[in-house]
Structure formats: structure tokens, C-alpha cells
CSV table of C-alpha atoms in Angstrom, one decimal:
chain,number,residue,atom,x,y,z
A,1,MET,CA,8.9,4.9,28.0
A,2,SER,CA,8.6,1.2,27.3
A,3,GLY,CA,9.9,-1.1,24.8
A,4,ASN,CA,6.2,-1.8,24.2
A,5,ARG,CA,5.5,1.7,24.0
A,6,LYS,CA,8.4,2.9,21.9
A,7,ASN,CA,7.5,-0.4,19.4
A,8,GLY,CA,4.0,1.5,19.4
A,9,HIS,CA,5.1,4.7,18.1
A,10,LYS,CA,7.6,3.5,15.6
A,11,THR,CA,4.9,1.1,14.5
A,12,LEU,CA,2.1,3.9,14.1
A,13,ALA,CA,4.6,5.8,12.4
A,14,ILE,CA,5.6,3.4,10.0
A,15,ILE,CA,2.0,2.8,9.0
A,16,LEU,CA,1.3,6.4,9.0
A,17,ALA,CA,4.4,6.7,6.7
A,18,VAL,CA,2.8,3.9,4.1
A,19,ILE,CA,-0.8,5.7,4.6
A,20,ALA,CA,1.2,9.5,3.5
A,21,SER,CA,3.2,7.5,0.6
A,22,ILE,CA,-0.1,5.8,-0.9
A,23,VAL,CA,-2.1,8.9,-0.4
A,24,LEU,CA,0.8,11.1,-1.4
A,25,LEU,CA,1.3,8.7,-4.9
A,26,GLY,CA,-2.9,9.1,-5.1
A,27,ILE,CA,-3.0,12.8,-5.2
A,28,ILE,CA,0.4,13.0,-8.2
A,29,ILE,CA,-1.1,10.8,-9.9
A,30,GLY,CA,-4.8,12.7,-9.4
A,31,VAL,CA,-2.9,16.5,-10.0
A,32,VAL,CA,-1.6,14.9,-14.0
A,33,MET,CA,-5.0,13.5,-14.3
A,34,PHE,CA,-6.8,17.2,-13.8
A,35,LYS,CA,-4.0,19.1,-15.9
A,36,PHE,CA,-3.5,17.5,-18.8
A,37,GLY,CA,-6.9,15.6,-19.3
A,38,HIS,CA,-10.2,14.7,-18.3
A,39,ASN,CA,-10.1,11.7,-15.6
A,40,ASP,CA,-12.4,9.5,-17.8
A,41,GLU,CA,-11.1,5.6,-15.3
A,42,LYS,CA,-13.4,3.1,-15.3
A,43,GLY,CA,-14.0,2.4,-10.5
A,44,ALA,CA,-13.0,-1.6,-11.6
A,45,ALA,CA,-10.3,-3.5,-11.1
A,46,THR,CA,-9.3,-6.9,-12.3
A,47,GLY,CA,-5.9,-8.7,-10.6
A,48,ALA,CA,-4.5,-8.0,-14.4
A,49,SER,CA,-5.3,-4.6,-13.4
A,50,ALA,CA,-4.1,-4.1,-10.5
A,51,LEU,CA,-0.8,-5.6,-11.0
A,52,GLU,CA,0.1,-2.8,-14.2
A,53,SER,CA,-0.9,-0.3,-11.9
A,54,PHE,CA,0.9,-1.3,-9.2
A,55,LYS,CA,4.1,-1.3,-10.9
A,56,ASP,CA,3.9,2.6,-10.0
A,57,ILE,CA,5.7,0.9,-6.8
A,58,ALA,CA,7.1,-2.0,-7.5
A,59,GLY,CA,8.4,-1.2,-10.6
A,60,GLU,CA,9.4,-5.2,-12.7
A,61,SER,CA,8.6,-7.0,-9.6
A,62,PHE,CA,6.4,-9.8,-10.5
A,63,VAL,CA,5.8,-13.9,-8.6
A,64,GLU,CA,7.8,-15.8,-9.9
A,65,THR,CA,5.4,-19.1,-8.3
A,66,LEU,CA,2.6,-18.1,-5.7
A,67,GLY,CA,2.1,-19.5,-3.0
A,68,ASP,CA,-0.2,-22.5,-2.9
A,69,LEU,CA,-3.5,-20.7,-2.4
A,70,LYS,CA,-5.2,-23.2,0.2
A,71,GLU,CA,-2.7,-23.2,2.7
A,72,ALA,CA,-2.6,-19.1,2.4
A,73,LYS,CA,-6.8,-19.9,3.8
A,74,LYS,CA,-5.8,-22.5,6.4
A,75,SER,CA,-2.9,-20.2,7.6
A,76,GLY,CA,-5.6,-17.6,8.6
A,77,GLU,CA,-3.4,-14.8,7.8
A,78,PRO,CA,-3.5,-15.5,3.3
A,79,ALA,CA,-1.4,-12.2,3.1
A,80,LYS,CA,0.9,-13.6,5.0
A,81,TYR,CA,1.3,-16.4,4.0
A,82,LEU,CA,1.4,-15.9,0.6
A,83,ALA,CA,3.9,-13.4,1.1
A,84,GLU,CA,6.3,-15.2,2.9
A,85,ASN,CA,5.8,-19.1,0.5
A,86,SER,CA,5.6,-17.0,-2.8
A,87,VAL,CA,8.7,-16.7,-4.7
A,88,TYR,CA,9.5,-13.3,-6.1
A,89,ILE,CA,11.5,-11.5,-8.6
A,90,LEU,CA,12.2,-8.1,-7.3
A,91,ASP,CA,13.2,-4.6,-8.8
A,92,ASP,CA,15.2,-3.3,-5.7
A,93,GLU,CA,15.9,-0.3,-7.6
A,94,ALA,CA,12.1,1.0,-7.5
A,95,ILE,CA,11.3,-0.5,-4.0
A,96,GLU,CA,14.5,1.8,-2.6
A,97,ILE,CA,12.5,5.1,-4.3
A,98,TYR,CA,9.8,3.9,-2.5
A,99,VAL,CA,11.6,3.5,0.4
A,100,GLU,CA,13.0,7.4,0.4
A,101,SER,CA,9.1,8.1,0.4
A,102,TYR,CA,8.7,6.8,3.7
A,103,ILE,CA,11.5,9.6,4.2
A,104,THR,CA,9.9,12.4,2.7
A,105,ALA,CA,6.6,11.2,4.9
A,106,ALA,CA,9.1,12.0,7.9
A,107,GLU,CA,10.4,15.2,6.2
A,108,SER,CA,6.9,16.4,6.3
A,109,THR,CA,5.9,15.2,9.3
A,110,ALA,CA,9.0,16.8,10.5
A,111,GLN,CA,7.3,20.5,9.3
A,112,ALA,CA,4.2,20.4,9.9
A,113,THR,CA,4.8,19.8,14.0
A,114,GLY,CA,8.1,22.9,13.5
A,115,THR,CA,10.6,19.6,14.4
A,116,THR,CA,13.6,18.5,12.3
A,117,VAL,CA,13.2,14.5,11.2
A,118,GLU,CA,16.3,13.8,13.6
A,119,LYS,CA,14.5,14.8,16.7
A,120,LEU,CA,10.8,13.5,15.0
A,121,ILE,CA,12.4,9.6,14.3
A,122,VAL,CA,14.3,9.5,17.2
A,123,GLU,CA,12.9,12.0,20.2
A,124,GLU,CA,9.1,11.3,19.0
A,125,TRP,CA,9.6,7.6,17.2
A,126,GLY,CA,11.8,5.7,19.5
A,127,TYR,CA,14.1,4.8,16.4
A,128,GLU,CA,18.0,4.7,17.0
A,129,SER,CA,18.6,6.9,14.2
A,130,ILE,CA,17.4,7.9,11.0
A,131,ASP,CA,19.4,4.8,9.0
A,132,ALA,CA,17.7,2.8,11.5
A,133,TYR,CA,14.2,4.4,10.4
A,134,ARG,CA,15.1,3.7,7.0
A,135,GLU,CA,16.1,0.0,7.0
A,136,GLU,CA,12.6,-0.6,9.0
A,137,ALA,CA,11.2,1.1,6.6
A,138,LYS,CA,13.0,-1.0,4.4
A,139,GLN,CA,11.4,-4.3,5.5
A,140,LEU,CA,8.5,-3.4,6.0
A,141,ALA,CA,8.4,-1.9,2.5
A,142,HIS,CA,9.6,-5.8,0.8
A,143,THR,CA,6.9,-6.8,2.5
A,144,PHE,CA,3.9,-4.5,1.7
A,145,ILE,CA,4.9,-4.8,-1.6
A,146,LYS,CA,5.4,-8.8,-1.8
A,147,GLU,CA,2.0,-8.9,0.2
A,148,ARG,CA,0.0,-6.8,-2.6
A,149,LEU,CA,2.0,-8.9,-5.5
A,150,ALA,CA,1.1,-12.1,-4.5
A,151,VAL,CA,-2.7,-11.6,-3.6
A,152,TYR,CA,-2.9,-9.4,-6.7
A,153,GLU,CA,-1.8,-12.3,-8.8
A,154,ALA,CA,-4.1,-14.8,-6.5
A,155,ALA,CA,-7.3,-11.9,-7.9
A,156,LYS,CA,-5.9,-13.0,-10.8
A,157,SER,CA,-5.6,-16.1,-10.4
A,158,ARG,CA,-9.7,-16.7,-8.7
A,159,GLY,CA,-11.0,-14.3,-11.2
A,160,VAL,CA,-11.7,-11.9,-8.7
A,161,LYS,CA,-12.6,-8.5,-10.4
A,162,ILE,CA,-14.4,-5.3,-9.0
A,163,THR,CA,-17.3,-4.7,-11.1
A,164,GLU,CA,-18.7,-0.7,-11.6
A,165,SER,CA,-21.4,-1.1,-9.7
A,166,GLU,CA,-19.2,-2.7,-7.3
A,167,TYR,CA,-17.6,0.5,-7.1
A,168,LYS,CA,-20.1,2.5,-6.9
A,169,GLU,CA,-21.6,0.6,-4.0
A,170,GLN,CA,-18.8,1.1,-1.8
A,171,LEU,CA,-17.5,4.0,-2.8
A,172,SER,CA,-18.5,6.2,0.2
A,173,VAL,CA,-17.7,3.4,2.3
A,174,TYR,CA,-13.8,3.6,1.6
A,175,ALA,CA,-13.5,7.3,1.4
A,176,VAL,CA,-14.3,7.5,4.7
A,177,LYS,CA,-12.7,4.7,5.6
A,178,PHE,CA,-9.4,6.8,4.2
A,179,GLY,CA,-10.2,9.8,5.7
A,180,TYR,CA,-12.6,12.2,3.3
A,181,ALA,CA,-15.6,13.6,3.8
A,182,THR,CA,-17.2,12.9,0.8
A,183,ALA,CA,-16.9,10.2,-2.9
A,184,VAL,CA,-16.0,13.3,-4.6
A,185,GLU,CA,-13.0,14.5,-3.5
A,186,PHE,CA,-11.4,10.8,-2.8
A,187,GLU,CA,-11.8,10.1,-6.0
A,188,TYR,CA,-10.5,13.4,-7.3
A,189,ALA,CA,-7.1,12.9,-4.6
A,190,CYS,CA,-6.6,8.9,-5.9
A,191,THR,CA,-8.6,8.2,-9.4
A,192,PRO,CA,-11.5,5.7,-9.5
A,193,ALA,CA,-8.7,2.8,-10.7
A,194,SER,CA,-6.4,3.0,-7.8
A,195,ILE,CA,-9.9,2.7,-5.6
A,196,ALA,CA,-10.5,0.1,-7.1
A,197,ASN,CA,-7.6,-1.7,-7.0
A,198,GLU,CA,-8.0,-1.3,-3.2
A,199,MET,CA,-11.8,-2.7,-3.2
A,200,LEU,CA,-10.3,-5.9,-5.0
A,201,TYR,CA,-6.9,-6.4,-2.3
A,202,ASP,CA,-9.7,-6.6,0.3
A,203,LYS,CA,-12.4,-8.4,-1.5
A,204,THR,CA,-9.9,-11.0,-2.2
A,205,LEU,CA,-8.6,-11.3,1.4
A,206,ASN,CA,-12.2,-12.0,2.0
A,207,GLU,CA,-12.8,-14.4,-0.2
A,208,LEU,CA,-9.1,-16.7,0.7
A,209,SER,CA,-10.4,-16.1,4.6
A,210,ALA,CA,-14.0,-17.0,4.0
A,211,ASN,CA,-14.5,-20.9,5.4
């Protein structure tokens, strides 16, 4: 197997793990809402509400100083620029828990495909060891958390928001994007607030990228 192919497998594995952990979080929240009461959340989001929700992953992590938004726009990759040029106070314990969700995702994949975690990670995904996978997952988790915190902080700074009408207009599109057959299934699994936060992230990046 070529180096590029191995790297491609690694990147795919990490992406799948990220998606699995986010979807898992949404399902857990959905089940809790269903079990303990009616989910009367509204499909709407602001920078402040998204930052509050993101504590489920990032704990008490926050942006101490946000990178320059004008420079982020010029960079062509605003999320990456902000992640690299903002100052953070990170909740290492919460992030470590999140990183472990990557391992949980790998365990679930291994079980579903009838193999062991080690064989999956080493033989299928091309890592030297489970520890090597965990280390890369840790690096990418930090990037993911920094980008999300920064973009939500930018949304807060610029007053970007998702209204209920915007949410309703885009819901079906996002359901398809995340692999759900219907908007109803999507809302049940991931909750309106978490979906609105995803819309907010995309809308903020679009505004930061616009000419």
C-alpha cells in the first residue's frame, strides 16, 4: 500500500470517528430528551447559544483572544486561520474524554465488521498502533475544538444567527447531508439545537469567506 493510500485511510478513519462521535452525542441527547420529557427545543442558534451547547464536548474551554476576522477572510480558510491565530484556554480533561470517543467509534466499527480494534486500526487503517491512532485523534480533536470555538465566537462577535425560519428552510438539506432519510428522523436523533448550531457554523464560515 502506498504512503498516500495509507494517509487517505487514516484521514478517512479519523473523519469517520469524528462524525460517529458527533452523531453519537446527538443520539444520546435525543434519547435523554425522549425519555425524560418532550423535546420542545426550537431550531435556532446564536454564537452564545452554540458556545454553551459546545460545552458538552469542549467543557470549559474558551477563546481568550479571537484571531483577526479580516485576516481570516483574506486567508481563504477562515476556520483554519482562526484556529491557528486565536488564543485559547482549553479544558484538557474534557478534551481527553472527547478523544476517547474516537476509540469508542473504532471499537464499534471493529465489532460491526467482526474484527478486533487493533487489526482495524493497524491493518485496515494503516496506523502503527492504537497509541499512534489515539495521538493523531488527539491532534485532530484539538483542531476541531479550536475551529468550532473560534467560529462560534466569530458568530457571536458579528451577530450571525440562525432563525427558526432559516432552520425550517434548510432542515431537509441538512438531513440528507448527514445521511438521514427524513427531517423528522434527523431531529429525533440530533435535536433541533444541535442541528441549528451546525447551520450556524456553516453560515458564519460563508460570511467570513464571502467577497
